[in-house]
Coordinates of C-alpha atoms in Angstrom, one line a residue:
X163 CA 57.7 107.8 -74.0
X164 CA 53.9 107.2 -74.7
X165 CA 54.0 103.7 -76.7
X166 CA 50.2 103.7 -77.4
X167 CA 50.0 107.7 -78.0
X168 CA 53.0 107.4 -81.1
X169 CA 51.8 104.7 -82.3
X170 CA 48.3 106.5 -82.7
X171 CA 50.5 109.3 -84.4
X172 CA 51.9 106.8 -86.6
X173 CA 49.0 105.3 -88.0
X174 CA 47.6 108.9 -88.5
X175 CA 50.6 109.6 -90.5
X176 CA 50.4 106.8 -92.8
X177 CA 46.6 107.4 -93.2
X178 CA 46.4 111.1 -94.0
X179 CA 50.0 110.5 -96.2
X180 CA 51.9 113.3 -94.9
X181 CA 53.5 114.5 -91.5
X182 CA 51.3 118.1 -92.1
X183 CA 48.3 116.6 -92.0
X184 CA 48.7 114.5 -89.4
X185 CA 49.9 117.3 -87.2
X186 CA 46.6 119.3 -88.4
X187 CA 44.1 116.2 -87.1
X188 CA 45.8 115.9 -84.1
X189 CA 46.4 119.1 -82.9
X190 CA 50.2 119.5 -83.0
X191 CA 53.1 120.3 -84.6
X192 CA 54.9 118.9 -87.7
X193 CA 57.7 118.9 -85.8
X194 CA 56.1 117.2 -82.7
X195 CA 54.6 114.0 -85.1
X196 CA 58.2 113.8 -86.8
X197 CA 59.8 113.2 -83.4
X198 CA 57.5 111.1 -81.8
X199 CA 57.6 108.9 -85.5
X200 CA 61.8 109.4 -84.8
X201 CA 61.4 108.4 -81.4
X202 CA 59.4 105.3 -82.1
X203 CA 61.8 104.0 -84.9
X204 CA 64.9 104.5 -82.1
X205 CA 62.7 102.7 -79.3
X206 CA 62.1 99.8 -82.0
X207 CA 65.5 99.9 -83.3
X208 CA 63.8 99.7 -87.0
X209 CA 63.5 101.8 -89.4
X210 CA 59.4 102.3 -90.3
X211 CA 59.5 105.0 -92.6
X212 CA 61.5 106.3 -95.9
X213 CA 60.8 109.9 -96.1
X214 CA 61.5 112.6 -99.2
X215 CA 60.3 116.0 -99.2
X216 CA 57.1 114.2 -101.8
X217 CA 56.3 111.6 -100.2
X218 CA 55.9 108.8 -97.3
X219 CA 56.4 105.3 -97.8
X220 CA 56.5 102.2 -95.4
X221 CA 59.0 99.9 -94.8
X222 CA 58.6 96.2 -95.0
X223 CA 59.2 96.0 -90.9
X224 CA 56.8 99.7 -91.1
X225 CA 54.1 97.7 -92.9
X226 CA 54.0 94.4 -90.0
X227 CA 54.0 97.1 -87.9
X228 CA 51.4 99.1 -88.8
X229 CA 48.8 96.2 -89.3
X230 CA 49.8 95.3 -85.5
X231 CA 49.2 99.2 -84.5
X232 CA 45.8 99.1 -85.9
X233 CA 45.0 95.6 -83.9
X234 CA 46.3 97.1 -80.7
X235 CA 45.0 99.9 -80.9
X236 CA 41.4 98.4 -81.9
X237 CA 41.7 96.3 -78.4
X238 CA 42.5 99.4 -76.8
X239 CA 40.0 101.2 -77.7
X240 CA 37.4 98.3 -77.2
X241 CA 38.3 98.1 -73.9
X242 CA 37.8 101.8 -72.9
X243 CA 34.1 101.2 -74.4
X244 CA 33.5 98.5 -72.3
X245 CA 35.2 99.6 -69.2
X246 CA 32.9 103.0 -69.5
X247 CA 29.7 101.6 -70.3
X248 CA 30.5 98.8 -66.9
X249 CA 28.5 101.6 -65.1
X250 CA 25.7 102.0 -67.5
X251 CA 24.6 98.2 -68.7
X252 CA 25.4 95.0 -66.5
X253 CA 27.1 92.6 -68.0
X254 CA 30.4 90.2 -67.1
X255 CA 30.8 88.0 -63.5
X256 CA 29.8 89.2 -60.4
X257 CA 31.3 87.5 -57.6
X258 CA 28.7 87.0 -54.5
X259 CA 29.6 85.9 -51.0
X260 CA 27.0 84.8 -48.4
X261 CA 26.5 82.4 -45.3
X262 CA 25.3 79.2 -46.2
X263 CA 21.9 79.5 -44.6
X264 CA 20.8 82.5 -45.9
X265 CA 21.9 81.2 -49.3
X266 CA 20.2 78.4 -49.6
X267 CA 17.0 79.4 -48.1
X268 CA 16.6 83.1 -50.0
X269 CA 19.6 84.2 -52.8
X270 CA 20.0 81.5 -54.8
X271 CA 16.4 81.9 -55.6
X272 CA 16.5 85.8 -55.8
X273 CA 19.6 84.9 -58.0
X274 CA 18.0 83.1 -60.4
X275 CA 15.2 86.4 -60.4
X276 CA 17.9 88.8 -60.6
X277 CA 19.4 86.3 -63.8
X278 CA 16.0 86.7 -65.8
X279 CA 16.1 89.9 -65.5
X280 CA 19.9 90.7 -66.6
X281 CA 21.2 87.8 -68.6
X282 CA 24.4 88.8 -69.5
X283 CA 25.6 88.9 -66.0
X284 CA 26.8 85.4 -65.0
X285 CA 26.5 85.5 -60.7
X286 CA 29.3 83.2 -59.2
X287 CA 27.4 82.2 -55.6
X288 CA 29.9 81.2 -52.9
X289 CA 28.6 80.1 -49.7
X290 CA 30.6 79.6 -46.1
X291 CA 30.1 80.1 -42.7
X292 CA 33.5 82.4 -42.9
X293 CA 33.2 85.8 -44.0
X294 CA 35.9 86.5 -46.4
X295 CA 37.8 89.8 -47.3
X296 CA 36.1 91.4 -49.9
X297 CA 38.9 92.7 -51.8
X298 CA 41.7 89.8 -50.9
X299 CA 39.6 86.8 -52.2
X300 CA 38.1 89.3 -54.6
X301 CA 34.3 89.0 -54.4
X302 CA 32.2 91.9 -55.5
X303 CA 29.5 91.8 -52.6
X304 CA 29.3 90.4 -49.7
X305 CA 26.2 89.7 -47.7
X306 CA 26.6 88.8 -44.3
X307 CA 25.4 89.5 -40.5
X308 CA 26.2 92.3 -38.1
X309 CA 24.9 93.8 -35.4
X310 CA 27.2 97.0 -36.3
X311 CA 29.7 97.1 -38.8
X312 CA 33.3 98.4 -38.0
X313 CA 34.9 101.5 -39.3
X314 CA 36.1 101.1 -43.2
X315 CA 35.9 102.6 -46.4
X316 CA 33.4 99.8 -48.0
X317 CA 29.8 100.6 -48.8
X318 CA 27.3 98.7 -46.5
X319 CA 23.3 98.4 -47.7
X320 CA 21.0 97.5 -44.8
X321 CA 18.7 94.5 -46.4
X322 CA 16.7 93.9 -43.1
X323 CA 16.4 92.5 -40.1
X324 CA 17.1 88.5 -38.8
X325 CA 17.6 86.9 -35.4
X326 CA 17.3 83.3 -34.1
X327 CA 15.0 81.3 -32.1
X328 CA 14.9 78.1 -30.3
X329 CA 13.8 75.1 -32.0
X330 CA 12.4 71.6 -31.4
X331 CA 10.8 68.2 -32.3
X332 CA 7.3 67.4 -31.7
X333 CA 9.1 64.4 -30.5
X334 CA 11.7 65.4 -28.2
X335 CA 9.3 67.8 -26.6
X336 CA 6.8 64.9 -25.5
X337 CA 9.8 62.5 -24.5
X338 CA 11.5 65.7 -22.2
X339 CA 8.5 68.5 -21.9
X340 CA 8.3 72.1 -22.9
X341 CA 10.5 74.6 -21.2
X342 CA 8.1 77.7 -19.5
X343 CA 11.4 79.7 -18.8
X344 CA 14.9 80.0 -20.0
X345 CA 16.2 78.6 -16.6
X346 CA 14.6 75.6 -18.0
X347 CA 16.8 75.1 -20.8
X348 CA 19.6 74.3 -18.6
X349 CA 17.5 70.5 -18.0
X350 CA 17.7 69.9 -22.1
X351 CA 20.1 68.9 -25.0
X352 CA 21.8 71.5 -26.6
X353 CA 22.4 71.3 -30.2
X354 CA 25.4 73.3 -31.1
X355 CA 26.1 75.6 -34.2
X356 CA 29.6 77.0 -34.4
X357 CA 29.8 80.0 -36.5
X358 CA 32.0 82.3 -35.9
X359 CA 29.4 85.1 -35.8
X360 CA 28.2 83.9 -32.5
X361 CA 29.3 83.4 -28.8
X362 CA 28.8 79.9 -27.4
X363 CA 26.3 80.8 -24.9
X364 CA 22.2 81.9 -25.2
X365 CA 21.5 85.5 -24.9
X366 CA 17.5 85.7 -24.7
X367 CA 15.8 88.8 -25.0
X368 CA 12.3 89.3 -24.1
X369 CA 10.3 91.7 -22.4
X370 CA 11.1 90.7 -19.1
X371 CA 14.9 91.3 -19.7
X372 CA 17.6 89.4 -20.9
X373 CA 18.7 86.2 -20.2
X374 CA 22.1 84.2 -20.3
X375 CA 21.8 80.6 -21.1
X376 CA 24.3 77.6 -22.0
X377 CA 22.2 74.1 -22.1
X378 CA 24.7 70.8 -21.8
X379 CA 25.9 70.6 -25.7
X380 CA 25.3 67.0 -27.3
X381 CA 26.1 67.8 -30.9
X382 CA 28.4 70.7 -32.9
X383 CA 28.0 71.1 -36.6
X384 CA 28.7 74.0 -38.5
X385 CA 26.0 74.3 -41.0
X386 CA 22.1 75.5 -39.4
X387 CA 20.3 72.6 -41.9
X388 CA 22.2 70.4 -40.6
X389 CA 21.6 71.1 -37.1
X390 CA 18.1 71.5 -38.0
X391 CA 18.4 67.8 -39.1
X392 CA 19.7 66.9 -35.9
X393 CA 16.7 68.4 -34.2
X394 CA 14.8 66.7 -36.4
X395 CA 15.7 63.5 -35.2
X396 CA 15.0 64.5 -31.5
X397 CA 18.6 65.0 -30.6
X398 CA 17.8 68.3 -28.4
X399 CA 16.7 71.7 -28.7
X400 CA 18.5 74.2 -31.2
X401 CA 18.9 77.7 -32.1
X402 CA 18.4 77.9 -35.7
X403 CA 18.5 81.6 -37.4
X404 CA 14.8 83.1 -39.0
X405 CA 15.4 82.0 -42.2
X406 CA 16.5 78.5 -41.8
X407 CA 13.8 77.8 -39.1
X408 CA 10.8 78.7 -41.2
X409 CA 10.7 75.9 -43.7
X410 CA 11.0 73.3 -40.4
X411 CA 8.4 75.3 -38.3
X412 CA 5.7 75.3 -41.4
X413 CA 6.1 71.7 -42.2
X414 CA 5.6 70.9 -38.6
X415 CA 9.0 69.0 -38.1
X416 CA 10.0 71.7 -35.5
X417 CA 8.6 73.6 -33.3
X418 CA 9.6 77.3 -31.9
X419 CA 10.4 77.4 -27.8
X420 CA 10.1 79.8 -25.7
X421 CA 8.4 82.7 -28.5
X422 CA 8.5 85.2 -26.4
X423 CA 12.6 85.5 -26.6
X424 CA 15.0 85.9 -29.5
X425 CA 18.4 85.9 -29.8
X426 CA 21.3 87.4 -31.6
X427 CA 19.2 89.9 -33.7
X428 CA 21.5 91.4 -36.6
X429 CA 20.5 93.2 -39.2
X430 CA 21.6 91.8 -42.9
X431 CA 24.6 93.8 -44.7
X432 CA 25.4 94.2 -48.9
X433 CA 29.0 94.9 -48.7
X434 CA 31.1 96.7 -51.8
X435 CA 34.1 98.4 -52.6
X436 CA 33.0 101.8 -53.3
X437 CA 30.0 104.3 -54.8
X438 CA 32.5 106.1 -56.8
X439 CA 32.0 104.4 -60.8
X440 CA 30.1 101.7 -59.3
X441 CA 29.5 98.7 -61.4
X442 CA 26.4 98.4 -62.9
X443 CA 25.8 94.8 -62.4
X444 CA 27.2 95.4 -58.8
X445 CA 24.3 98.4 -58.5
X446 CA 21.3 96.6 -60.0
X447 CA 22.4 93.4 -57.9
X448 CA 22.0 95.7 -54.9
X449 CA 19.0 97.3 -55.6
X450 CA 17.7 93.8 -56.3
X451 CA 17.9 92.5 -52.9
X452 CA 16.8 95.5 -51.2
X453 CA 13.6 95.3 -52.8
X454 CA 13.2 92.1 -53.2
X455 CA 14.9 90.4 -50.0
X456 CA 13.0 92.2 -47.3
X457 CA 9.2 91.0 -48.2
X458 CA 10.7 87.4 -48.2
X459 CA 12.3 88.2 -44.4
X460 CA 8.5 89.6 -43.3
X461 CA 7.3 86.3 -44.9
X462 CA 10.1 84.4 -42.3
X463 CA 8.0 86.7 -39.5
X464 CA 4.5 86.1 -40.0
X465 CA 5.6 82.2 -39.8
X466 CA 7.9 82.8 -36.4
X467 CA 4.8 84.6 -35.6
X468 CA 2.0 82.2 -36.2
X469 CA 1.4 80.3 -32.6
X470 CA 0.4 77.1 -34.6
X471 CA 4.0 76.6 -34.8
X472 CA 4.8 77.5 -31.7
X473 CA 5.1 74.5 -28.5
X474 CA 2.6 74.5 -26.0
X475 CA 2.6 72.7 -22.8

């Protein structure tokens, strides 16, 4: 039995005042409305209705339970109207994953862009060096680094490009000199980030080929600002990715090794359930970044770029 589809004829009943006319406005027959009005009073075990061949009239129980029909079936409705406009105007939470780097550096910004834009959407911003399962802990994107995504049925947006480079102190680099080649880098302090994205040792790739590098660690810390720190503070060299180097490398506290090479390129990935009824504050989120993310990734570049941030013998 359809609970929410006899009380909708029930309510009909009452307002048009006869079993006829409510079969008329709903399309069926008088004897269709009288048993599903039947079959409602034997599911309730309670009598709703006193019938004569004149007229209708409610119950004491029938009238509680109309007023409740007409509540219930208001929320019902309501909900329907939101649930099919969720793909037309954004509104609600939208849940947003990302590794802490990236951010701090970039989205929390770009979030509080995307916020003046569409204020009823309230983001909830997780960052952690783990990348969760989107539909398990229930985020609605995730953003996160790949060099190739596997096989599934989520959505993945390419935002742009990112990689890492090697990074230093003024300081440490006049106590210990500049390395001229990655074989080099086996004489220094290596400053270690563990993130689960990454093998332990240095891939460097530059036009001369690749190189395979592990310095003698010193430190391990699982946050890149942090590490930068570290660096800072001429505890060794690090490898920092683009967009937690730049702030460092333009304020002169660190300097870029090595310029020539990078490491672990990836490109950046929006991850979503699906395209099918796709949330608009999910959609417009997206669109967001991939206009407004990669210009701030190319402003990362010209600064990895610049030689006055690079070290020199």
């Amino acid at each position: 039995m359809d609970t929410l589809h006899s009380m909708r004829v029930f309510v009909r009943v009452i307002d048009t005042g006869s079993f006829t006319a409510a079969a008329l406005a709903l399309d069926l027959s008088t004897a269709q409305v009288s048993r599903l009005v039947s079959d409602l009073e034997q599911q309730l075990e309670a009598r709703l209705l006193n019938r004569t061949t004149r007229r209708l009239a409610l119950t004491e129980v029938g009238e509680r339970y109309l007023q409740r029909c007409r509540q219930i079936l208001a929320e019902v409705e309501e909900a329907s109207a939101e649930a099919r406009g969720a793909h037309l105007k954004p509104s609600g939470r939208l849940r947003v994953h990302t590794m802490t780097g990236l951010g701090l550096q970039h989205l929390t910004t770009l979030v509080a862009r995307y916020s003046e834009l569409y204020p009823e959407v309230v983001i909830e911003l997780t960052l952690s060096q783990r990348t969760p399962d989107l539909l398990e802990d229930g985020q609605d994107v995730i953003i996160t680094f790949a060099r190739e995504l596997p096989d599934s049925q989520m959505v993945a947006q390419v935002l742009g490009p990112m990689y890492s480079v090697i990074c230093a102190a003024p300081s440490y680099l006049a106590k210990h000199g500049v390395p001229q080649d990655p074989a080099d880098l086996q004489q220094h302090r290596y400053l270690r980030l563990l993130d689960p994205l990454y093998h332990d040792n240095w891939v460097l790739n530059g036009d001369d080929g690749e190189f395979d590098v592990l310095p003698a660690e010193s430190l391990q810390v699982n946050v890149a600002e942090s590490l930068a720190k570290a660096a800072q503070a001429g505890m060794g060299f690090c490898l920092l990715p683009s967009f937690v180097a730049c702030p460092f490398l333009r304020e002169g506290s660190l300097l870029r090794v090595l310029p020539e090479y990078r490491l672990r390129a990836r490109n950046i990935y929006a991850i979503y359930p699906s395209r099918r009824f796709l949330d608009a504050k999910i959609r417009t989120w997206v669109d967001f970044l991939k206009a407004e993310l990669p210009p701030l990734l190319a402003l990362d570049e010209a600064i990895l770029d610049d030689s006055t941030h690079w070290a020199t013998c």
